[in-house]
Coordinates of C-alpha atoms in Angstrom, one line a residue:
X1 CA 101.1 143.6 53.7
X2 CA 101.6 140.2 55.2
X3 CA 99.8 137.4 53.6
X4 CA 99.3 134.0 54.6
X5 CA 97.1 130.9 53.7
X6 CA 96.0 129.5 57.0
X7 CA 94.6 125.3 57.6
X8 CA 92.0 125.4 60.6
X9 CA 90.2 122.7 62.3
X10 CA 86.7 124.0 62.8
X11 CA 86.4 120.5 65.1
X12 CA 84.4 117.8 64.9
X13 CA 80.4 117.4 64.6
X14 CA 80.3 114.5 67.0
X15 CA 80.7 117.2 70.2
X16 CA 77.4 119.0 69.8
X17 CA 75.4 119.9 72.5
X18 CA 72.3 118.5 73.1
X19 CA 70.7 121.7 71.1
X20 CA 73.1 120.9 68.3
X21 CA 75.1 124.1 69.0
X22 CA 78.7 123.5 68.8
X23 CA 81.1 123.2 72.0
X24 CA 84.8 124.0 71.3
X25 CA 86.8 126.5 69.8
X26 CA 88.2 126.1 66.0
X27 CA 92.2 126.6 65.9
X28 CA 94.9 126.8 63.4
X29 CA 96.9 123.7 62.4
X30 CA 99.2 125.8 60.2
X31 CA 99.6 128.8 57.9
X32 CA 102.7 129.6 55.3
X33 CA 103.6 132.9 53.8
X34 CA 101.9 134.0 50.7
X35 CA 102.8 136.7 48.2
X36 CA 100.5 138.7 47.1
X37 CA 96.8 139.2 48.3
X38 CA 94.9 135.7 47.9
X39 CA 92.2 136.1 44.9
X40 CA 91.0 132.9 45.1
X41 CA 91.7 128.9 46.3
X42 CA 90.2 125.6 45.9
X43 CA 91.4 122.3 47.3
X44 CA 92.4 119.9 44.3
X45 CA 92.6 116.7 46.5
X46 CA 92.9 115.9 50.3
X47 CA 96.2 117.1 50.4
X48 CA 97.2 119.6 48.0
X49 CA 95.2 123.5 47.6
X50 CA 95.5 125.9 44.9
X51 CA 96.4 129.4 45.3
X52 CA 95.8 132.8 42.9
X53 CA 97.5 135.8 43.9
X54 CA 97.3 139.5 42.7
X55 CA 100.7 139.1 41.4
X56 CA 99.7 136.9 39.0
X57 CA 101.5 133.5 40.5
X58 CA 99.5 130.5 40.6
X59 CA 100.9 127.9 44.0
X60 CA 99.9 124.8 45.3
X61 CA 100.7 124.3 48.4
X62 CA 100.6 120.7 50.3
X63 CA 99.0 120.3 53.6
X64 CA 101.1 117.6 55.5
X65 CA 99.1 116.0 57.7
X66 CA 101.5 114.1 59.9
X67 CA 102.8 116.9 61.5
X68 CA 100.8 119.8 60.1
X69 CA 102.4 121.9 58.3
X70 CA 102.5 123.4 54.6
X71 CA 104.8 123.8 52.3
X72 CA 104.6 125.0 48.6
X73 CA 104.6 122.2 46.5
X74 CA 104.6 124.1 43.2
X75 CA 104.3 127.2 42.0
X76 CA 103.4 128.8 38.0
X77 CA 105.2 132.8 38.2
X78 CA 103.3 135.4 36.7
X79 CA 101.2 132.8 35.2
X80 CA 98.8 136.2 34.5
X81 CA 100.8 139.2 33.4
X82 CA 100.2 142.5 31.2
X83 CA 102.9 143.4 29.6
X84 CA 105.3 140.6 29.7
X85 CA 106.3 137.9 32.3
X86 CA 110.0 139.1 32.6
X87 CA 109.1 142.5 33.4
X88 CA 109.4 142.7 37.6
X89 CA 105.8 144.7 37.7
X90 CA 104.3 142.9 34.5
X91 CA 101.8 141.1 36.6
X92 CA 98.1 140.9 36.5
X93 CA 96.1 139.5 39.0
X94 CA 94.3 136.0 38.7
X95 CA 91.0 136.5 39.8
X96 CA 90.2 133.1 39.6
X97 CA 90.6 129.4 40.0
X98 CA 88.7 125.6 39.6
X99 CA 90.0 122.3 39.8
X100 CA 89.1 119.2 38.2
X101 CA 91.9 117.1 39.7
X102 CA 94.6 116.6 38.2
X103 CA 93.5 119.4 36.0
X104 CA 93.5 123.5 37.1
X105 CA 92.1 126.4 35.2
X106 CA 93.0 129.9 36.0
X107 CA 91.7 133.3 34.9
X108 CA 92.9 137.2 35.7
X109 CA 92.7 140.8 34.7
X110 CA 95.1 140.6 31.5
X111 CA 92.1 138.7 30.4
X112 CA 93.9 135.4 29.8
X113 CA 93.1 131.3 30.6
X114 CA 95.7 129.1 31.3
X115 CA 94.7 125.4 31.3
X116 CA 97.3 123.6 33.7
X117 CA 98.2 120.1 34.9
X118 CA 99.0 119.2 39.0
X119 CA 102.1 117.3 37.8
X120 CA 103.3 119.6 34.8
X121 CA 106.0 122.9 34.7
X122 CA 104.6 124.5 32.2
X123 CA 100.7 125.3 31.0
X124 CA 99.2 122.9 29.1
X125 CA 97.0 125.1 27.2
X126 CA 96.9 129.2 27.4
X127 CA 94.3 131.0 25.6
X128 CA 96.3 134.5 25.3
X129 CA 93.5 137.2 24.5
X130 CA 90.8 135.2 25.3
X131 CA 88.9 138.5 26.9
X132 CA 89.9 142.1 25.9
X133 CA 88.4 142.9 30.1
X134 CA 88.8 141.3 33.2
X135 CA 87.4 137.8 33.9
X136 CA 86.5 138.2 37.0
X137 CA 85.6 134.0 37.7
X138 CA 85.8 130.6 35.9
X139 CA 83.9 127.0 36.9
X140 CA 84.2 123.5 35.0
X141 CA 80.7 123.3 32.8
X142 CA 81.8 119.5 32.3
X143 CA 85.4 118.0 31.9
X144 CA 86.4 119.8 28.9
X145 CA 84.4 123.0 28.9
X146 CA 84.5 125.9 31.4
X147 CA 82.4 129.1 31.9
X148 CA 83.9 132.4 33.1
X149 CA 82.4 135.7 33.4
X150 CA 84.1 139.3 32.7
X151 CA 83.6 142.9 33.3
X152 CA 81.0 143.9 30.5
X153 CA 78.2 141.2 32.0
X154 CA 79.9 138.2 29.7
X155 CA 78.9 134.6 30.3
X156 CA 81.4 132.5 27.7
X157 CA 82.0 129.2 27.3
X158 CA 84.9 127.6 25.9
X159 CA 85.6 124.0 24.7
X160 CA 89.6 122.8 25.8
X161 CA 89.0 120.2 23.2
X162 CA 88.9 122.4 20.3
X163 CA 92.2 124.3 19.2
X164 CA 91.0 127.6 18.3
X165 CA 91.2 130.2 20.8
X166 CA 87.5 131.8 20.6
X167 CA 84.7 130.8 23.2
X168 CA 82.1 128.1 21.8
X169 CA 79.1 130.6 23.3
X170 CA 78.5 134.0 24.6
X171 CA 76.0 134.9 26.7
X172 CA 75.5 138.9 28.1
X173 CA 73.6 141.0 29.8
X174 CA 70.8 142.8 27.8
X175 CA 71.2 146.7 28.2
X176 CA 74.1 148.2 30.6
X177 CA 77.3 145.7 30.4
X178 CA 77.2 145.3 34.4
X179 CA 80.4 143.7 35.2
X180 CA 79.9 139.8 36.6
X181 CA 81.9 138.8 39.6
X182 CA 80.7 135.0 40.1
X183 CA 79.3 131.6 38.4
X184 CA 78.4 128.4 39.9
X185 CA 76.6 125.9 37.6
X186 CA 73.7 123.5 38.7
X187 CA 75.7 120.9 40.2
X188 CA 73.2 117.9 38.3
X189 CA 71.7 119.9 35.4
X190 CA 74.6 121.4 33.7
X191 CA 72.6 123.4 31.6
X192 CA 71.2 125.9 35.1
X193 CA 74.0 128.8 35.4
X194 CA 73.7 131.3 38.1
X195 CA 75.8 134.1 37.7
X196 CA 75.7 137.6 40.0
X197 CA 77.6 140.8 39.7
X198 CA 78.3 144.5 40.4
X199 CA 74.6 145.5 40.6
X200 CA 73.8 142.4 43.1
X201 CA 71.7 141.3 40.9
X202 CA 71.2 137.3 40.7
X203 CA 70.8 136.0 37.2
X204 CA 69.8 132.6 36.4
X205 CA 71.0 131.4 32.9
X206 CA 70.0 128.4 31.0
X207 CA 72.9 128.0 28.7
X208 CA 71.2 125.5 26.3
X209 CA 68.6 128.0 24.6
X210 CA 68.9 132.0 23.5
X211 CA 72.1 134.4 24.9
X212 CA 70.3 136.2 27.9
X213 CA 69.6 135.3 31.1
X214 CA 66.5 133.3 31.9
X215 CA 65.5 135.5 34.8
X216 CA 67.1 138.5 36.6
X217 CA 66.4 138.4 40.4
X218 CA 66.8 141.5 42.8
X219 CA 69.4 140.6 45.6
X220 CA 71.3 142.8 47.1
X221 CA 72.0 146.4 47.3
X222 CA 75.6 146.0 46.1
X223 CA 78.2 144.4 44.6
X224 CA 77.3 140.5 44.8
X225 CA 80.8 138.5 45.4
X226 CA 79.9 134.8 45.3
X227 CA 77.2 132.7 44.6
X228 CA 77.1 128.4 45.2
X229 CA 74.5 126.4 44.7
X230 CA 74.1 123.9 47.4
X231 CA 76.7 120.8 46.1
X232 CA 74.4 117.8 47.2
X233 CA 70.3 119.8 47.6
X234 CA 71.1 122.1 45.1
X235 CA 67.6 123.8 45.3
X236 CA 69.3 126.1 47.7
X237 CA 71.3 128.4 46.5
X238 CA 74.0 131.0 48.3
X239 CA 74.7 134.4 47.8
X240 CA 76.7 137.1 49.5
X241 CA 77.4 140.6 49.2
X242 CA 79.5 144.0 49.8
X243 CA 76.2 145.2 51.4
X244 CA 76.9 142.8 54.7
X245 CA 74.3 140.0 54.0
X246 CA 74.1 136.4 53.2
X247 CA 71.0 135.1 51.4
X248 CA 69.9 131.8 51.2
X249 CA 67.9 131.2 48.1
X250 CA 65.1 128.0 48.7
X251 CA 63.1 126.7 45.7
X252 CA 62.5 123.1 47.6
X253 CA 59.2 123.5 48.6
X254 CA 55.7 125.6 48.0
X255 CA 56.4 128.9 50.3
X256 CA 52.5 128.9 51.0
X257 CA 52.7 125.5 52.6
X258 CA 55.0 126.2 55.2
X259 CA 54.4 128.4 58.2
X260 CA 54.4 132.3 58.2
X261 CA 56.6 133.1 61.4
X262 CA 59.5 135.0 61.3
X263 CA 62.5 133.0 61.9
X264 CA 66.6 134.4 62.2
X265 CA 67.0 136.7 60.0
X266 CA 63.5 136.8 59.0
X267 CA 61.9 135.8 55.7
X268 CA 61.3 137.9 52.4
X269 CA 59.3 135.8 50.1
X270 CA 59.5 137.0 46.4
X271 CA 57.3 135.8 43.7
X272 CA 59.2 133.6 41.2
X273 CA 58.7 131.8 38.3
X274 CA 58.4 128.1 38.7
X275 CA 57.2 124.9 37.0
X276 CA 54.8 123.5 38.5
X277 CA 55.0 120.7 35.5
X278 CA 57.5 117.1 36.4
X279 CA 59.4 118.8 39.0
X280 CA 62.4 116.3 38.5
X281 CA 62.7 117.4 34.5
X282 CA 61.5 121.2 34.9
X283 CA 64.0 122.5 37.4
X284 CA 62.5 125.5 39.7
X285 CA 65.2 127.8 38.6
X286 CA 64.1 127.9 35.1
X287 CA 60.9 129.3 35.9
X288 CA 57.7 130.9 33.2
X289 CA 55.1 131.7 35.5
X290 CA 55.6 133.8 38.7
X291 CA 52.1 133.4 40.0
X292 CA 52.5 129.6 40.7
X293 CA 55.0 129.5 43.1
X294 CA 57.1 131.3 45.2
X295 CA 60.6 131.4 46.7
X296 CA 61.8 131.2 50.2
X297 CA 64.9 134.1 50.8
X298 CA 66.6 134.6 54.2
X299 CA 69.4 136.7 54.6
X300 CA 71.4 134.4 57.1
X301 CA 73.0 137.4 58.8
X302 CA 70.3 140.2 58.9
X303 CA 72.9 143.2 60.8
X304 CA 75.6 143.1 59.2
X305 CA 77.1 146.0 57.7
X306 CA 80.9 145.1 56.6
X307 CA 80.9 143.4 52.8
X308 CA 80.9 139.5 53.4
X309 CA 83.3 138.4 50.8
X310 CA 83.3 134.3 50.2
X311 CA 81.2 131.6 51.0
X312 CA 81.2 128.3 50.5
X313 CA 78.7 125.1 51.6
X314 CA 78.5 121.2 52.2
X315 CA 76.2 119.4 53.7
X316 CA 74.5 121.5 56.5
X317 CA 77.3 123.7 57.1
X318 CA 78.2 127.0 55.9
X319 CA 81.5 129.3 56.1
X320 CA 81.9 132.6 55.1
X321 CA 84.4 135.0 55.5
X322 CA 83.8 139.2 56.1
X323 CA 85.7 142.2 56.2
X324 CA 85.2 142.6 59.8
X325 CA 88.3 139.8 59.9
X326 CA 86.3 137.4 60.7
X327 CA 85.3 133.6 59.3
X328 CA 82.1 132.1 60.4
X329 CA 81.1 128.7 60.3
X330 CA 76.8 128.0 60.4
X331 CA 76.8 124.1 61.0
X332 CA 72.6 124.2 61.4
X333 CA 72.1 125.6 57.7
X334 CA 68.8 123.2 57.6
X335 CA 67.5 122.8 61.0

Protein backbone atom coordinates (compact mmCIF):
# COMPACT_ATOMS: atom_id res chain seq x y z
CA UNK A 1 0.00 0.00 0.00
CA UNK A 2 2.92 2.21 0.87
CA UNK A 3 5.32 2.84 -1.81
CA UNK A 4 8.54 4.31 -1.85
CA UNK A 5 11.70 4.80 -4.12
CA UNK A 6 14.59 4.15 -1.93
CA UNK A 7 18.79 5.57 -2.84
CA UNK A 8 21.19 2.92 -1.14
CA UNK A 9 24.88 2.89 -0.90
CA UNK A 10 25.94 -0.74 -1.61
CA UNK A 11 29.62 0.70 -0.38
CA UNK A 12 32.60 0.92 -1.92
CA UNK A 13 34.86 -1.78 -3.85
CA UNK A 14 38.02 -0.62 -2.34
CA UNK A 15 37.08 -2.54 1.19
CA UNK A 16 37.21 -6.20 -0.14
CA UNK A 17 38.67 -8.79 1.64
CA UNK A 18 41.55 -10.35 0.72
CA UNK A 19 39.14 -13.17 -1.14
CA UNK A 20 37.36 -10.23 -2.79
CA UNK A 21 34.22 -10.83 -0.71
CA UNK A 22 32.79 -7.75 0.45
CA UNK A 23 33.05 -6.34 4.21
CA UNK A 24 30.26 -3.95 5.27
CA UNK A 25 26.72 -3.61 5.20
CA UNK A 26 24.82 -1.50 2.26
CA UNK A 27 22.38 1.23 3.86
CA UNK A 28 19.84 3.64 2.78
CA UNK A 29 20.73 7.29 2.10
CA UNK A 30 17.14 8.17 1.46
CA UNK A 31 13.66 7.18 0.16
CA UNK A 32 10.47 9.50 -0.70
CA UNK A 33 6.90 8.46 -1.03
CA UNK A 34 5.62 7.14 -4.23
CA UNK A 35 2.13 6.69 -5.58
CA UNK A 36 1.33 3.85 -7.10
CA UNK A 37 3.34 0.49 -7.44
CA UNK A 38 6.83 1.31 -9.23
CA UNK A 39 6.68 -0.40 -12.91
CA UNK A 40 9.79 0.66 -13.88
CA UNK A 41 12.92 3.39 -13.34
CA UNK A 42 16.11 4.40 -15.01
CA UNK A 43 18.54 7.02 -13.89
CA UNK A 44 18.63 9.91 -16.66
CA UNK A 45 21.93 11.53 -15.26
CA UNK A 46 23.81 11.51 -11.90
CA UNK A 47 21.29 13.28 -10.23
CA UNK A 48 17.92 12.95 -11.54
CA UNK A 49 15.83 9.14 -11.83
CA UNK A 50 12.78 8.45 -13.70
CA UNK A 51 9.83 6.83 -12.22
CA UNK A 52 6.54 4.86 -13.93
CA UNK A 53 3.82 4.05 -11.75
CA UNK A 54 0.61 1.91 -12.19
CA UNK A 55 -1.29 4.96 -11.99
CA UNK A 56 -0.17 6.07 -15.03
CA UNK A 57 2.16 9.15 -13.60
CA UNK A 58 5.49 9.49 -14.92
CA UNK A 59 8.14 11.51 -11.90
CA UNK A 60 11.46 12.38 -11.77
CA UNK A 61 12.76 12.69 -8.76
CA UNK A 62 16.31 14.40 -7.87
CA UNK A 63 18.73 12.73 -5.67
CA UNK A 64 20.45 15.62 -3.66
CA UNK A 65 23.65 14.71 -2.76
CA UNK A 66 24.66 17.22 -0.26
CA UNK A 67 22.54 16.18 2.29
CA UNK A 68 20.82 13.09 0.82
CA UNK A 69 17.65 13.48 0.24
CA UNK A 70 15.02 13.35 -2.68
CA UNK A 71 12.62 15.29 -3.81
CA UNK A 72 10.30 15.21 -6.90
CA UNK A 73 11.58 17.34 -9.37
CA UNK A 74 8.82 16.80 -11.88
CA UNK A 75 6.08 14.92 -12.43
CA UNK A 76 3.79 14.03 -16.11
CA UNK A 77 -0.10 12.91 -14.31
CA UNK A 78 -1.72 10.15 -15.98
CA UNK A 79 0.72 10.46 -18.71
CA UNK A 80 -0.88 6.69 -19.58
CA UNK A 81 -4.70 6.60 -19.07
CA UNK A 82 -7.74 4.57 -20.66
CA UNK A 83 -10.47 6.36 -20.83
CA UNK A 84 -9.46 9.91 -20.30
CA UNK A 85 -6.96 11.80 -18.19
CA UNK A 86 -9.64 13.83 -16.16
CA UNK A 87 -11.34 10.86 -15.11
CA UNK A 88 -10.05 10.12 -11.23
CA UNK A 89 -9.65 6.14 -12.17
CA UNK A 90 -8.88 6.75 -15.98
CA UNK A 91 -5.35 5.57 -15.45
CA UNK A 92 -3.39 2.88 -17.05
CA UNK A 93 -0.27 1.65 -15.91
CA UNK A 94 3.14 2.54 -17.60
CA UNK A 95 4.93 -0.44 -17.89
CA UNK A 96 7.81 1.03 -19.08
CA UNK A 97 10.60 3.54 -19.24
CA UNK A 98 14.29 4.50 -21.16
CA UNK A 99 16.21 7.48 -21.15
CA UNK A 100 18.44 9.06 -23.55
CA UNK A 101 19.19 12.17 -21.50
CA UNK A 102 17.62 14.88 -21.90
CA UNK A 103 15.19 12.68 -23.74
CA UNK A 104 12.50 9.99 -21.96
CA UNK A 105 10.22 7.54 -23.59
CA UNK A 106 7.40 5.89 -21.79
CA UNK A 107 5.05 2.96 -22.61
CA UNK A 108 1.82 1.36 -20.66
CA UNK A 109 -1.25 -0.87 -20.86
CA UNK A 110 -3.59 1.80 -22.81
CA UNK A 111 -1.07 0.86 -25.39
CA UNK A 112 0.26 4.37 -25.87
CA UNK A 113 4.14 6.19 -26.32
CA UNK A 114 4.76 9.36 -25.06
CA UNK A 115 8.09 10.93 -26.27
CA UNK A 116 9.07 13.46 -23.43
CA UNK A 117 11.77 16.05 -22.65
CA UNK A 118 13.65 16.43 -18.89
CA UNK A 119 13.07 20.20 -19.06
CA UNK A 120 9.53 20.28 -20.79
CA UNK A 121 5.61 20.29 -19.13
CA UNK A 122 4.12 18.79 -21.68
CA UNK A 123 4.94 15.58 -24.13
CA UNK A 124 6.85 16.32 -26.86
CA UNK A 125 5.46 13.62 -29.04
CA UNK A 126 2.53 10.97 -28.08
CA UNK A 127 1.72 8.33 -30.36
CA UNK A 128 -2.04 7.66 -29.08
CA UNK A 129 -3.01 4.13 -30.40
CA UNK A 130 0.18 3.07 -31.15
CA UNK A 131 -0.72 -0.72 -29.86
CA UNK A 132 -4.34 -1.93 -29.57
CA UNK A 133 -2.56 -4.46 -26.30
CA UNK A 134 -0.25 -3.75 -23.72
CA UNK A 135 3.38 -2.87 -24.34
CA UNK A 136 4.86 -4.39 -21.83
CA UNK A 137 8.69 -2.64 -22.43
CA UNK A 138 10.47 -0.03 -24.62
CA UNK A 139 14.63 0.57 -25.20
CA UNK A 140 16.39 3.27 -27.51
CA UNK A 141 17.44 1.23 -30.95
CA UNK A 142 19.54 4.46 -31.72
CA UNK A 143 18.71 8.28 -30.88
CA UNK A 144 15.59 8.49 -32.79
CA UNK A 145 14.17 5.00 -33.01
CA UNK A 146 12.96 2.84 -30.10
CA UNK A 147 11.81 -0.86 -29.88
CA UNK A 148 8.98 -1.96 -27.57
CA UNK A 149 7.35 -5.20 -27.23
CA UNK A 150 3.47 -5.98 -26.40
CA UNK A 151 1.21 -8.79 -25.39
CA UNK A 152 0.67 -10.79 -28.65
CA UNK A 153 4.71 -11.57 -29.04
CA UNK A 154 5.22 -7.99 -30.98
CA UNK A 155 8.67 -6.61 -31.62
CA UNK A 156 8.01 -2.86 -33.34
CA UNK A 157 10.05 -0.27 -34.16
CA UNK A 158 9.27 3.14 -34.54
CA UNK A 159 11.13 6.16 -36.03
CA UNK A 160 10.44 9.67 -33.75
CA UNK A 161 11.67 11.32 -36.83
CA UNK A 162 8.94 10.53 -38.99
CA UNK A 163 5.30 12.09 -38.28
CA UNK A 164 3.13 9.33 -38.92
CA UNK A 165 1.98 7.32 -36.06
CA UNK A 166 2.55 3.59 -37.36
CA UNK A 167 5.78 1.61 -36.42
CA UNK A 168 8.66 1.57 -39.21
CA UNK A 169 8.86 -2.59 -38.63
CA UNK A 170 7.10 -5.39 -36.98
CA UNK A 171 8.55 -8.26 -35.88
CA UNK A 172 6.28 -11.44 -34.10
CA UNK A 173 6.29 -14.49 -32.87
CA UNK A 174 5.55 -17.34 -35.44
CA UNK A 175 2.59 -19.52 -34.14
CA UNK A 176 0.95 -18.68 -30.51
CA UNK A 177 1.11 -14.65 -29.93
CA UNK A 178 3.15 -15.36 -26.45
CA UNK A 179 3.00 -12.10 -24.81
CA UNK A 180 6.77 -10.29 -24.55
CA UNK A 181 7.77 -8.82 -21.27
CA UNK A 182 11.45 -7.53 -22.02
CA UNK A 183 14.06 -6.14 -24.79
CA UNK A 184 17.51 -5.15 -24.51
CA UNK A 185 19.48 -4.46 -27.80
CA UNK A 186 23.17 -5.49 -28.48
CA UNK A 187 24.79 -2.66 -26.80
CA UNK A 188 27.49 -2.29 -30.15
CA UNK A 189 25.62 -4.13 -32.89
CA UNK A 190 22.34 -2.42 -32.92
CA UNK A 191 21.04 -4.76 -35.23
CA UNK A 192 21.25 -8.11 -32.19
CA UNK A 193 17.63 -7.79 -30.22
CA UNK A 194 16.96 -10.12 -27.41
CA UNK A 195 13.61 -10.17 -26.28
CA UNK A 196 11.96 -12.87 -23.58
CA UNK A 197 8.40 -13.33 -22.42
CA UNK A 198 5.56 -15.26 -20.84
CA UNK A 199 6.77 -18.71 -21.89
CA UNK A 200 10.51 -17.89 -20.62
CA UNK A 201 11.49 -18.36 -23.69
CA UNK A 202 14.78 -16.22 -24.92
CA UNK A 203 14.54 -15.10 -28.44
CA UNK A 204 17.33 -13.57 -30.26
CA UNK A 205 16.29 -11.19 -33.10
CA UNK A 206 18.29 -9.69 -35.79
CA UNK A 207 16.12 -6.80 -36.75
CA UNK A 208 17.90 -6.06 -40.12
CA UNK A 209 16.70 -9.22 -42.19
CA UNK A 210 13.03 -11.27 -42.18
CA UNK A 211 10.20 -10.61 -39.23
CA UNK A 212 10.91 -13.70 -36.90
CA UNK A 213 13.24 -14.25 -34.45
CA UNK A 214 16.65 -15.60 -35.45
CA UNK A 215 16.73 -18.30 -32.79
CA UNK A 216 14.34 -19.28 -29.96
CA UNK A 217 16.28 -20.57 -26.81
CA UNK A 218 14.69 -22.64 -23.93
CA UNK A 219 15.18 -20.63 -20.52
CA UNK A 220 13.08 -20.84 -18.03
CA UNK A 221 10.10 -22.59 -16.81
CA UNK A 222 8.08 -19.39 -16.46
CA UNK A 223 7.34 -16.09 -17.07
CA UNK A 224 10.85 -14.46 -18.14
CA UNK A 225 10.85 -10.64 -16.60
CA UNK A 226 14.12 -9.01 -17.77
CA UNK A 227 16.76 -9.67 -19.88
CA UNK A 228 20.34 -7.14 -20.26
CA UNK A 229 22.93 -7.81 -22.19
CA UNK A 230 26.17 -7.07 -20.46
CA UNK A 231 26.73 -2.99 -21.17
CA UNK A 232 30.58 -3.12 -21.73
CA UNK A 233 31.30 -7.52 -22.60
CA UNK A 234 28.10 -7.85 -24.06
CA UNK A 235 28.74 -11.60 -24.94
CA UNK A 236 27.08 -12.21 -21.70
CA UNK A 237 23.83 -11.84 -21.45
CA UNK A 238 21.19 -11.82 -18.24
CA UNK A 239 18.00 -13.22 -17.71
CA UNK A 240 15.65 -13.68 -14.83
CA UNK A 241 12.53 -15.31 -14.08
CA UNK A 242 9.09 -15.92 -12.08
CA UNK A 243 10.51 -19.49 -11.71
CA UNK A 244 13.32 -18.12 -8.95
CA UNK A 245 16.47 -18.25 -11.22
CA UNK A 246 18.95 -16.00 -12.75
CA UNK A 247 20.84 -17.24 -15.82
CA UNK A 248 23.85 -16.04 -17.10
CA UNK A 249 24.05 -16.56 -20.80
CA UNK A 250 28.20 -16.76 -22.08
CA UNK A 251 28.95 -16.91 -25.78
CA UNK A 252 32.74 -15.49 -25.08
CA UNK A 253 34.54 -18.51 -25.37
CA UNK A 254 34.47 -22.38 -26.98
CA UNK A 255 32.55 -24.21 -23.95
CA UNK A 256 34.84 -27.34 -24.84
CA UNK A 257 37.97 -25.51 -24.06
CA UNK A 258 37.33 -24.63 -20.63
CA UNK A 259 37.15 -27.14 -17.76
CA UNK A 260 34.19 -29.49 -16.95
CA UNK A 261 33.71 -28.93 -13.09
CA UNK A 262 30.78 -27.91 -11.61
CA UNK A 263 31.01 -24.55 -10.31
CA UNK A 264 27.94 -22.36 -8.11
CA UNK A 265 25.12 -22.94 -9.45
CA UNK A 266 26.41 -25.53 -11.67
CA UNK A 267 26.67 -25.37 -15.53
CA UNK A 268 24.04 -26.55 -18.29
CA UNK A 269 25.73 -26.23 -21.58
CA UNK A 270 23.27 -26.11 -24.55
CA UNK A 271 24.20 -26.46 -28.10
CA UNK A 272 23.92 -23.18 -29.98
CA UNK A 273 24.38 -21.87 -33.17
CA UNK A 274 27.46 -19.90 -33.63
CA UNK A 275 29.82 -18.56 -36.29
CA UNK A 276 32.75 -19.77 -36.21
CA UNK A 277 33.56 -17.28 -39.36
CA UNK A 278 35.38 -13.40 -38.33
CA UNK A 279 34.18 -13.45 -34.85
CA UNK A 280 34.42 -9.58 -34.61
CA UNK A 281 31.81 -9.24 -37.84
CA UNK A 282 29.62 -12.53 -37.21
CA UNK A 283 28.38 -11.94 -33.76
CA UNK A 284 27.81 -15.41 -31.69
CA UNK A 285 24.23 -14.51 -31.13
CA UNK A 286 23.32 -14.75 -34.67
CA UNK A 287 24.15 -18.20 -34.95
CA UNK A 288 23.50 -21.02 -38.24
CA UNK A 289 25.15 -24.03 -37.09
CA UNK A 290 24.56 -25.58 -33.58
CA UNK A 291 27.21 -28.22 -33.99
CA UNK A 292 30.10 -25.73 -33.94
CA UNK A 293 29.90 -24.26 -30.82
CA UNK A 294 28.32 -24.17 -27.67
CA UNK A 295 27.07 -21.86 -24.99
CA UNK A 296 28.04 -21.62 -21.37
CA UNK A 297 24.44 -21.08 -19.05
CA UNK A 298 24.59 -20.77 -15.21
CA UNK A 299 21.74 -20.03 -13.29
CA UNK A 300 23.47 -17.65 -10.78
CA UNK A 301 21.05 -18.66 -7.92
CA UNK A 302 20.32 -22.44 -8.34
CA UNK A 303 17.44 -22.66 -4.99
CA UNK A 304 15.55 -20.21 -5.45
CA UNK A 305 11.99 -20.58 -5.52
CA UNK A 306 10.26 -16.86 -5.19
CA UNK A 307 10.11 -15.07 -8.91
CA UNK A 308 13.26 -12.74 -9.23
CA UNK A 309 11.83 -9.74 -10.77
CA UNK A 310 14.69 -7.16 -12.14
CA UNK A 311 18.09 -7.19 -12.80
CA UNK A 312 20.48 -5.02 -13.91
CA UNK A 313 24.58 -5.22 -14.59
CA UNK A 314 27.97 -3.12 -14.90
CA UNK A 315 31.09 -4.02 -14.92
CA UNK A 316 31.47 -7.20 -12.62
CA UNK A 317 28.61 -6.50 -10.52
CA UNK A 318 25.16 -7.66 -10.63
CA UNK A 319 21.80 -6.64 -8.62
CA UNK A 320 18.67 -8.17 -8.61
CA UNK A 321 15.76 -7.74 -6.78
CA UNK A 322 13.07 -11.00 -5.68
CA UNK A 323 9.90 -11.38 -4.19
CA UNK A 324 11.31 -12.75 -1.09
CA UNK A 325 11.87 -8.68 -0.35
CA UNK A 326 15.07 -8.83 -0.94
CA UNK A 327 17.94 -7.02 -3.33
CA UNK A 328 21.09 -8.81 -3.91
CA UNK A 329 24.14 -7.41 -5.12
CA UNK A 330 26.92 -10.23 -6.94
CA UNK A 331 30.13 -7.94 -7.17
CA UNK A 332 32.30 -11.34 -8.51
CA UNK A 333 30.06 -11.79 -11.67
CA UNK A 334 33.44 -12.79 -13.61
CA UNK A 335 35.84 -14.27 -11.15
Amino acid sequence: QDNRVSIWSAGDLGNAGLNGEYHGEPHLLCDIQHNGDVMDMQFLDRERIVVASSTGTVTIFRHHQNNQTLSANHRWEKAHYHVDQDTSCGGAACTGVVCNNPEIVTVGEDGRINLFRADQKDAVRTIDNADSSTLHAVTFLRTTEILTVNSIGQLKIWDLRQQRNEPSHIFSLAGDRVPLHCVDRHPNQQHIVATGGQDGMLSIWDIRQGTMPVSLLNAHEAEMWEVHFHPSDPDHLFTCSEDGSLWHWDTSTNVSEKPSFLHQGGRSTAYLSHSTINQSVVSAWLSNDPTKDRMEITNLIPNQTLSVNSLDVLGPCLVYGTDAEAIYVNRQLFA
